[in-house]
Short mmCIF file of N, CA and C in Angstrom, two decimals:
data_model
loop_
_atom_site.label_atom_id
_atom_site.label_comp_id
_atom_site.label_asym_id
_atom_site.label_seq_id
_atom_site.Cartn_x
_atom_site.Cartn_y
_atom_site.Cartn_z
N LEU G 1 0.86 -1.57 0.12
CA LEU G 1 -0.07 0.16 0.14
C LEU G 1 0.65 1.23 0.05
N PHE G 2 0.69 2.40 -0.68
CA PHE G 2 1.19 3.36 -0.91
C PHE G 2 0.39 4.54 -0.90
N ILE G 3 0.94 5.61 -0.31
CA ILE G 3 0.26 7.01 -0.34
C ILE G 3 0.85 7.95 -0.94
N LYS G 4 0.73 8.83 -1.88
CA LYS G 4 1.53 9.82 -2.61
C LYS G 4 0.73 10.87 -2.84
N ASP G 5 1.16 11.97 -3.30
CA ASP G 5 0.72 13.29 -3.67
C ASP G 5 1.04 12.97 -5.19
N LEU G 6 0.13 12.99 -6.06
CA LEU G 6 0.62 12.33 -7.69
C LEU G 6 0.26 13.61 -8.36
N ALA G 7 0.84 14.05 -9.31
CA ALA G 7 0.96 15.49 -10.51
C ALA G 7 0.16 14.90 -11.54
N PHE G 8 -0.39 15.78 -12.09
CA PHE G 8 -1.48 15.36 -13.11
C PHE G 8 -1.44 16.42 -14.11
N ASN G 9 -1.75 16.27 -15.35
CA ASN G 9 -1.86 17.46 -16.33
C ASN G 9 -3.54 16.60 -17.34
N VAL G 10 -4.55 17.81 -17.45
CA VAL G 10 -5.18 17.06 -17.94
C VAL G 10 -5.95 18.09 -19.56
N ASP G 11 -5.85 17.29 -20.84
CA ASP G 11 -6.29 18.35 -21.84
C ASP G 11 -7.98 18.22 -21.72
N ASP G 12 -8.40 19.00 -21.50
CA ASP G 12 -9.80 19.46 -21.70
C ASP G 12 -10.43 19.70 -23.39
N ASP G 13 -11.73 19.85 -23.50
CA ASP G 13 -12.43 19.71 -24.85
C ASP G 13 -11.70 21.00 -25.39
N ASN G 14 -11.17 22.09 -24.55
CA ASN G 14 -11.24 23.38 -25.42
C ASN G 14 -9.26 23.29 -25.70
N ASP G 15 -8.93 22.02 -25.63
CA ASP G 15 -7.49 21.92 -25.64
C ASP G 15 -6.45 22.90 -24.82
N GLU G 16 -7.16 23.36 -23.66
CA GLU G 16 -6.41 23.70 -22.20
C GLU G 16 -5.81 22.70 -21.47
N VAL G 17 -4.94 23.04 -21.51
CA VAL G 17 -3.99 22.10 -20.54
C VAL G 17 -4.24 22.33 -19.00
N LYS G 18 -4.85 21.57 -17.91
CA LYS G 18 -4.95 21.67 -16.51
C LYS G 18 -3.79 20.98 -15.75
N CYS G 19 -3.05 21.64 -14.66
CA CYS G 19 -2.23 20.92 -13.94
C CYS G 19 -2.72 21.24 -12.38
N GLY G 20 -2.06 19.92 -11.80
CA GLY G 20 -2.50 19.89 -10.69
C GLY G 20 -1.84 18.66 -9.87
N SER G 21 -2.75 18.48 -8.57
CA SER G 21 -1.99 17.15 -7.84
C SER G 21 -2.94 16.78 -7.28
N ILE G 22 -2.95 15.62 -6.88
CA ILE G 22 -3.94 14.90 -6.01
C ILE G 22 -3.26 13.99 -4.91
N ARG G 23 -4.07 13.65 -3.88
CA ARG G 23 -3.45 12.84 -2.96
C ARG G 23 -3.87 11.48 -3.36
N GLY G 24 -3.38 10.48 -3.79
CA GLY G 24 -3.77 8.90 -3.86
C GLY G 24 -3.10 7.86 -3.37
N GLY G 25 -3.65 6.76 -3.22
CA GLY G 25 -3.32 5.47 -2.62
C GLY G 25 -2.81 4.69 -3.78
N GLY G 26 -2.55 3.64 -3.33
CA GLY G 26 -2.34 2.33 -4.69
C GLY G 26 -2.17 1.42 -3.70
N ILE G 27 -2.17 -0.01 -4.77
CA ILE G 27 -1.85 -1.06 -3.98
C ILE G 27 -0.93 -1.82 -4.87
N GLY G 28 0.11 -2.46 -4.59
CA GLY G 28 1.00 -2.88 -5.91
C GLY G 28 1.38 -4.37 -5.31
N GLU G 29 1.63 -5.46 -5.86
CA GLU G 29 2.34 -6.43 -5.95
C GLU G 29 1.45 -7.66 -4.59
N VAL G 30 0.12 -7.65 -5.35
CA VAL G 30 -0.64 -8.47 -4.65
C VAL G 30 -0.29 -9.87 -5.27
N CYS G 31 0.13 -10.83 -4.34
CA CYS G 31 0.19 -12.34 -4.84
C CYS G 31 -0.39 -13.17 -3.87
N THR G 32 -0.47 -14.61 -4.22
CA THR G 32 -1.17 -15.56 -3.31
C THR G 32 -0.70 -16.78 -3.62
N ASP G 33 0.18 -17.39 -3.00
CA ASP G 33 0.88 -18.81 -3.03
C ASP G 33 -0.46 -19.38 -3.56
N ALA G 34 0.02 -20.20 -4.70
CA ALA G 34 -0.80 -21.22 -5.18
C ALA G 34 -1.91 -22.23 -4.20
N SER G 35 -1.08 -22.50 -3.31
CA SER G 35 -1.90 -23.53 -2.34
C SER G 35 -2.80 -22.69 -1.42
N HIS G 36 -2.76 -21.17 -1.38
CA HIS G 36 -3.99 -20.60 -0.74
C HIS G 36 -4.63 -19.74 -1.30
N ARG G 37 -5.02 -20.09 -2.67
CA ARG G 37 -5.57 -19.53 -3.67
C ARG G 37 -7.12 -20.18 -3.85
N ARG G 38 -7.85 -18.95 -3.76
CA ARG G 38 -9.45 -19.14 -4.11
C ARG G 38 -9.97 -19.24 -2.76
N LYS G 39 -9.45 -18.69 -1.74
CA LYS G 39 -9.92 -18.68 -0.25
C LYS G 39 -10.42 -17.69 0.31
N GLY G 40 -10.41 -16.37 -0.69
CA GLY G 40 -10.80 -15.09 -0.47
C GLY G 40 -9.72 -14.16 0.23
N LEU G 41 -8.47 -14.54 0.41
CA LEU G 41 -7.40 -13.98 1.11
C LEU G 41 -6.99 -12.52 0.15
N SER G 42 -6.98 -12.67 -0.78
CA SER G 42 -6.82 -11.41 -1.66
C SER G 42 -7.62 -10.21 -1.49
N ASN G 43 -8.84 -10.61 -1.78
CA ASN G 43 -10.28 -10.05 -1.61
C ASN G 43 -10.48 -9.09 -0.18
N THR G 44 -9.87 -9.92 0.95
CA THR G 44 -9.79 -9.88 2.28
C THR G 44 -9.00 -8.60 2.20
N LEU G 45 -7.58 -8.80 2.04
CA LEU G 45 -6.69 -7.78 2.06
C LEU G 45 -7.12 -6.42 1.28
N LEU G 46 -7.68 -6.71 0.00
CA LEU G 46 -7.48 -5.70 -0.87
C LEU G 46 -8.77 -4.77 -0.19
N ARG G 47 -9.86 -5.31 0.32
CA ARG G 47 -11.10 -4.58 1.03
C ARG G 47 -10.24 -3.57 2.50
N MET G 48 -9.42 -4.43 3.40
CA MET G 48 -8.58 -3.84 4.43
C MET G 48 -7.96 -2.80 3.46
N ALA G 49 -7.31 -2.60 2.62
CA ALA G 49 -6.07 -1.49 2.08
C ALA G 49 -7.21 -0.27 1.78
N ILE G 50 -8.60 -0.79 0.91
CA ILE G 50 -9.55 -0.15 0.55
C ILE G 50 -9.92 1.26 1.76
N ASP G 51 -10.40 0.23 2.97
CA ASP G 51 -10.88 0.61 3.77
C ASP G 51 -9.86 1.67 4.63
N TYR G 52 -8.48 1.39 4.74
CA TYR G 52 -7.44 2.05 5.27
C TYR G 52 -7.36 3.49 4.17
N MET G 53 -7.29 3.29 3.13
CA MET G 53 -7.39 4.61 2.35
C MET G 53 -8.73 5.48 2.40
N SER G 54 -9.88 4.88 2.33
CA SER G 54 -10.80 5.52 2.81
C SER G 54 -10.84 6.21 4.43
N GLU G 55 -10.49 6.06 5.04
CA GLU G 55 -10.23 6.27 6.16
C GLU G 55 -9.48 7.57 6.47
N HIS G 56 -8.59 7.60 5.76
CA HIS G 56 -7.54 9.01 5.33
C HIS G 56 -7.79 9.86 4.63
N ASN G 57 -8.38 10.83 5.17
CA ASN G 57 -8.89 12.10 4.47
C ASN G 57 -7.97 12.80 3.65
N GLY G 58 -8.55 13.22 2.59
CA GLY G 58 -7.38 13.45 1.35
C GLY G 58 -7.19 12.56 0.33
N ILE G 59 -7.45 11.39 0.48
CA ILE G 59 -6.96 10.47 -0.67
C ILE G 59 -8.23 10.32 -1.61
N GLN G 60 -7.92 10.86 -2.76
CA GLN G 60 -8.85 11.53 -3.91
C GLN G 60 -8.99 10.19 -4.67
N VAL G 61 -7.94 9.32 -4.98
CA VAL G 61 -7.99 8.32 -5.74
C VAL G 61 -6.98 7.20 -5.29
N SER G 62 -7.32 5.72 -5.89
CA SER G 62 -6.71 4.60 -5.92
C SER G 62 -6.48 4.23 -7.05
N LEU G 63 -5.48 3.86 -7.01
CA LEU G 63 -4.40 3.00 -8.46
C LEU G 63 -4.25 1.76 -7.90
N LEU G 64 -4.16 1.10 -8.97
CA LEU G 64 -3.56 -0.44 -9.14
C LEU G 64 -3.16 -0.80 -10.73
N HIS G 65 -2.30 -1.74 -10.96
CA HIS G 65 -1.99 -2.28 -12.03
C HIS G 65 -2.24 -3.55 -11.89
N ALA G 66 -2.96 -4.41 -13.16
CA ALA G 66 -3.34 -5.63 -13.26
C ALA G 66 -3.13 -6.40 -14.35
N GLY G 67 -3.10 -7.61 -14.36
CA GLY G 67 -3.04 -8.25 -15.58
C GLY G 67 -4.40 -8.61 -16.22
N GLU G 68 -4.55 -8.58 -17.51
CA GLU G 68 -5.53 -8.95 -17.64
C GLU G 68 -6.78 -10.26 -17.09
N ALA G 69 -5.77 -11.13 -16.80
CA ALA G 69 -6.11 -12.49 -16.00
C ALA G 69 -6.81 -12.37 -14.53
N VAL G 70 -6.51 -11.18 -13.91
CA VAL G 70 -6.33 -10.93 -12.70
C VAL G 70 -7.95 -9.86 -12.23
N ARG G 71 -8.26 -8.95 -13.27
CA ARG G 71 -8.84 -8.22 -13.34
C ARG G 71 -10.16 -8.04 -12.35
N PRO G 72 -10.83 -9.19 -12.92
CA PRO G 72 -12.18 -9.62 -11.89
C PRO G 72 -11.81 -9.45 -10.84
N VAL G 73 -10.69 -9.92 -9.82
CA VAL G 73 -10.79 -10.00 -8.38
C VAL G 73 -10.55 -8.62 -7.89
N TYR G 74 -10.13 -7.57 -8.92
CA TYR G 74 -10.24 -5.82 -8.50
C TYR G 74 -11.20 -5.76 -8.82
N GLU G 75 -11.95 -6.22 -10.06
CA GLU G 75 -13.33 -5.64 -10.16
C GLU G 75 -14.22 -5.68 -9.09
N LYS G 76 -14.24 -6.93 -8.47
CA LYS G 76 -15.24 -7.23 -7.39
C LYS G 76 -14.95 -6.38 -6.45
N CYS G 77 -13.68 -5.37 -5.97
CA CYS G 77 -13.77 -4.63 -5.32
C CYS G 77 -13.92 -3.32 -5.18
N GLY G 78 -14.73 -3.10 -6.43
CA GLY G 78 -14.70 -1.60 -6.94
C GLY G 78 -13.88 -1.11 -8.25
N TYR G 79 -12.88 -1.66 -8.32
CA TYR G 79 -11.99 -0.93 -9.48
C TYR G 79 -12.67 -1.41 -10.47
N ARG G 80 -12.07 -0.34 -11.60
CA ARG G 80 -12.32 -0.60 -13.07
C ARG G 80 -11.26 -0.22 -13.75
N CYS G 81 -11.43 -0.78 -15.00
CA CYS G 81 -10.06 -0.79 -16.03
C CYS G 81 -10.42 0.91 -16.50
N VAL G 82 -9.35 1.38 -16.91
CA VAL G 82 -9.09 2.30 -17.62
C VAL G 82 -8.14 2.73 -18.35
N ARG G 83 -7.74 3.35 -19.36
CA ARG G 83 -6.93 3.53 -19.98
C ARG G 83 -6.50 4.71 -19.86
N SER G 84 -5.10 5.02 -19.70
CA SER G 84 -4.20 6.17 -19.03
C SER G 84 -3.08 6.12 -19.73
N ARG G 85 -2.23 7.36 -19.64
CA ARG G 85 -1.13 7.75 -20.13
C ARG G 85 -0.69 8.26 -19.03
N TRP G 86 0.79 7.71 -18.27
CA TRP G 86 1.38 8.58 -17.15
C TRP G 86 2.69 8.03 -16.80
N THR G 87 3.61 9.04 -16.26
CA THR G 87 4.85 8.34 -16.12
C THR G 87 4.88 8.52 -14.62
N LEU G 88 5.31 7.60 -14.00
CA LEU G 88 5.74 7.60 -12.41
C LEU G 88 7.17 7.52 -12.00
N LEU G 89 7.69 8.68 -11.54
CA LEU G 89 9.11 9.13 -11.40
C LEU G 89 9.29 9.68 -9.95
N ASP G 90 10.41 8.86 -9.45
CA ASP G 90 10.85 9.32 -7.94
C ASP G 90 11.68 10.51 -8.14
N ALA G 91 11.20 11.56 -8.07
CA ALA G 91 12.07 12.64 -7.98
C ALA G 91 11.89 13.49 -6.92
N VAL G 92 12.99 14.26 -6.75
CA VAL G 92 12.94 15.75 -5.74
C VAL G 92 12.95 16.70 -6.33
N ILE G 93 12.25 17.61 -6.28
CA ILE G 93 12.31 19.18 -7.12
C ILE G 93 12.69 20.10 -5.64
N SER G 94 13.41 20.75 -5.69
CA SER G 94 13.61 22.07 -5.05
C SER G 94 13.91 23.31 -5.76
N ALA G 95 13.74 24.26 -4.69
CA ALA G 95 13.67 25.75 -5.41
C ALA G 95 14.12 26.73 -4.35
N SER G 96 14.97 27.08 -5.26
CA SER G 96 15.75 28.48 -4.30
C SER G 96 15.56 29.81 -5.35
N LEU G 97 15.57 30.83 -4.32
CA LEU G 97 15.31 32.16 -4.88
C LEU G 97 16.68 32.55 -4.90
N SER G 98 16.69 33.58 -5.92
CA SER G 98 18.31 34.42 -6.18
C SER G 98 17.82 35.58 -5.57
N SER G 99 19.13 36.78 -5.74
CA SER G 99 18.70 37.72 -5.14
C SER G 99 17.36 38.26 -6.03
N ASP G 100 17.62 38.37 -7.39
CA ASP G 100 16.16 39.06 -8.14
C ASP G 100 15.20 38.47 -8.22
N ALA G 101 15.14 37.72 -7.12
CA ALA G 101 13.56 37.10 -6.65
C ALA G 101 13.42 35.89 -7.63
N VAL G 102 14.22 35.54 -8.69
CA VAL G 102 13.67 34.35 -9.70
C VAL G 102 14.12 32.93 -9.15
N ALA G 103 12.97 32.08 -9.41
CA ALA G 103 13.06 30.85 -8.77
C ALA G 103 14.26 30.05 -9.78
N ALA G 104 15.01 29.42 -8.91
CA ALA G 104 15.79 28.44 -9.73
C ALA G 104 15.48 26.98 -9.49
N LEU G 105 14.96 25.98 -10.44
CA LEU G 105 14.48 24.78 -9.83
C LEU G 105 15.64 23.63 -10.15
N SER G 106 15.70 22.73 -9.12
CA SER G 106 16.59 21.55 -9.36
C SER G 106 15.85 20.38 -9.35
N LEU G 107 16.10 19.34 -10.29
CA LEU G 107 15.11 18.21 -10.11
C LEU G 107 16.14 17.00 -10.24
N SER G 108 16.03 16.22 -9.48
CA SER G 108 16.97 15.04 -8.67
C SER G 108 16.46 13.68 -9.04
N VAL G 109 16.65 12.69 -9.75
CA VAL G 109 15.75 11.56 -10.14
C VAL G 109 16.88 10.48 -9.55
#
């Protein structure tokens, strides 16, 4: 389970780009050993994670990535498949003001 601020941009119908950030949570690397499958374990853990995210104010979206074969498991928990184009990048952006009040941005990946 992760909780992060996610940056986004959206092209609207008027070709206007809108940028911002939202607080998001996600679930990753859900695996069940073959000998324990079909017992509801993944469903229970997913619901616990969703409840946790729901209880924390500010979580606006929950994300997960899944192969086609296991999508029905996630759909039973309320997820739906959407087409998206995005890039996740762990980066630190820092800003410093110079004497003439121009911000210098630095990106560390």
